[in-house]
């Protein structure tokens, strides 16, 4: 459905997008994840034909976006980060305007009704856009993208600035849309991408750092495994911590050991990471039995995507992938992620904007 080949965008000496390639199949929801400045918007702007590429190729439904932009663009519904709304128009007026602009041939009344129902904006169709809350404005933005029923939807940070309830609504709407459309969605918020997308492309500094499902990324970019041990040492004092941590550290296959808090009186937990190739449990058992220490707990836990991002954020690098020929890029990157869903929801929700509704003479619906 979408094919991107060796895409480059240069601004002066700077390569905002540096040789990106990927494919998106029909019916997939692809998440485009990366920190601010990674090159997400630049890529999306090229995908939608809004800006041209320096080099490379984009095929939308087998049509080159630069060779036949009109045909390629007819396949795309685009919601830019700032929705292109004419705020002095009513929702109805605006959607009719977009319908005409797109030269839509679908039955006008029925199609606009379907789109409004889907986006849950039927109750505000007579309202002026400027008087709608941010959540509603975003849904009107989505509605304009859906007009003419394009097979591809490209949504740039669709939940930025929304409150938690609005975020949940938009996310479930996107999931619903994913059943009928191919969707590319960009976000700098990891939980958002995990919640909505079938597949994730992590972009950093203009290059694709990882591509796959959340599980595939987790397993392809790290071989490490974590476990937590609770060990009773010989003296029941803090000196056990150093003794035990050093002894575990000396075992084959151990990458990292950190003595954690005192969990029971004089007994500590140890966070252990292995290289993922060696099962160290028996060696730890043998060590403890030789020394006369008691293992009171051993808990295995694979690294989550979140863990991986935390590691990247703190500057630690990934372990080498076992599959050298997988063709997947091995990330050597240093991303900074916001973990909160609502980090940019700095404004009060619907109610805040609702104060202006009283002044709206076209007021036709409740929010
Ligand atoms: P993201 O969407 O991931 O936050 P962008 O695609 O907006 O990132 O930006 C990628 C890089 O390209 C950034 O370093 C940004 O400053 C730069 N950039 C984007 N647009 C322009 C422009 N019009 N002129 C110069 N540099 C730009």
Tab-separated table of N, CA and C and ligand atoms in Angstrom, residues 11-12 14-17 34-43 45 81 156-157 186 203, ligand 1:
chain	number	residue	atom	x	y	z
A	11	UNK	N	18.006	19.793	4.629
A	11	UNK	CA	17.830	21.241	4.809
A	11	UNK	C	19.225	21.827	4.927
A	12	UNK	N	19.724	22.466	3.865
A	12	UNK	CA	21.112	22.930	3.880
A	12	UNK	C	22.024	21.736	4.058
A	14	UNK	N	21.993	19.907	6.731
A	14	UNK	CA	21.386	18.970	7.680
A	14	UNK	C	20.491	17.963	6.958
A	15	UNK	N	20.673	16.684	7.293
A	15	UNK	CA	19.774	15.664	6.762
A	15	UNK	C	18.710	15.376	7.805
A	16	UNK	N	17.543	15.974	7.627
A	16	UNK	CA	16.443	15.759	8.576
A	16	UNK	C	15.943	14.329	8.472
A	17	UNK	N	15.955	13.790	7.240
A	17	UNK	CA	15.610	12.386	7.009
A	17	UNK	C	16.737	11.803	6.173
A	34	UNK	N	9.408	8.375	17.853
A	34	UNK	CA	10.739	8.969	17.968
A	34	UNK	C	10.663	10.242	18.768
A	35	UNK	N	11.796	10.677	19.291
A	35	UNK	CA	11.789	11.907	20.078
A	35	UNK	C	11.552	13.122	19.183
A	36	UNK	N	11.292	14.253	19.776
A	36	UNK	CA	11.116	15.460	18.989
A	36	UNK	C	12.384	15.722	18.179
A	37	UNK	N	12.173	16.102	16.937
A	37	UNK	CA	13.327	16.414	16.079
A	37	UNK	C	13.881	15.200	15.355
A	38	UNK	N	13.223	14.032	15.530
A	38	UNK	CA	13.744	12.794	14.933
A	38	UNK	C	13.573	12.758	13.419
A	39	UNK	N	12.563	13.493	12.926
A	39	UNK	CA	12.308	13.480	11.478
A	39	UNK	C	10.937	12.909	11.128
A	40	UNK	N	10.084	12.759	12.127
A	40	UNK	CA	8.755	12.157	11.891
A	40	UNK	C	7.900	13.051	10.979
A	41	UNK	N	7.762	14.333	11.385
A	41	UNK	CA	6.906	15.230	10.593
A	41	UNK	C	7.452	15.415	9.188
A	42	UNK	N	8.759	15.530	9.076
A	42	UNK	CA	9.364	15.699	7.753
A	42	UNK	C	9.001	14.508	6.868
A	43	UNK	N	9.097	13.301	7.426
A	43	UNK	CA	8.751	12.100	6.662
A	43	UNK	C	7.273	12.132	6.282
A	45	UNK	N	5.311	14.673	5.997
A	45	UNK	CA	5.068	15.721	5.006
A	45	UNK	C	5.475	15.270	3.599
A	81	UNK	N	-0.165	17.811	12.401
A	81	UNK	CA	-0.096	18.015	13.857
A	81	UNK	C	-1.031	19.146	14.273
A	156	UNK	N	-0.500	12.833	12.222
A	156	UNK	CA	0.722	13.326	12.866
A	156	UNK	C	0.391	13.761	14.292
A	157	UNK	N	0.921	13.041	15.254
A	157	UNK	CA	0.714	13.335	16.691
A	157	UNK	C	-0.763	13.655	16.977
A	186	UNK	N	2.037	9.070	13.923
A	186	UNK	CA	3.301	9.418	14.573
A	186	UNK	C	3.050	9.839	16.010
A	203	UNK	N	12.146	5.966	14.820
A	203	UNK	CA	13.009	6.832	14.011
A	203	UNK	C	13.795	7.727	14.964
B	1	LIG	P1	9.832	15.449	14.482
B	1	LIG	O1	8.567	15.531	13.725
B	1	LIG	O2	10.313	14.042	14.681
B	1	LIG	O3	9.786	16.209	15.781
B	1	LIG	P2	10.893	17.048	12.330
B	1	LIG	O4	10.671	16.204	11.134
B	1	LIG	O5	9.961	18.172	12.577
B	1	LIG	O6	11.014	16.120	13.620
B	1	LIG	O7	12.360	17.669	12.255
B	1	LIG	C1	13.529	16.888	11.951
B	1	LIG	C2	14.736	17.806	11.915
B	1	LIG	O8	14.670	18.627	10.765
B	1	LIG	C3	14.820	18.740	13.102
B	1	LIG	O9	16.173	18.867	13.466
B	1	LIG	C4	14.282	20.023	12.582
B	1	LIG	O10	14.864	21.120	13.237
B	1	LIG	C5	14.711	19.990	11.108
B	1	LIG	N1	13.773	20.728	10.250
B	1	LIG	C6	12.462	20.449	10.059
B	1	LIG	N2	11.909	21.307	9.177
B	1	LIG	C7	12.885	22.160	8.802
B	1	LIG	C8	12.941	23.298	7.903
B	1	LIG	N3	11.886	23.693	7.211
B	1	LIG	N4	14.128	23.900	7.779
B	1	LIG	C9	15.229	23.488	8.447
B	1	LIG	N5	15.246	22.435	9.308
B	1	LIG	C10	14.096	21.781	9.486
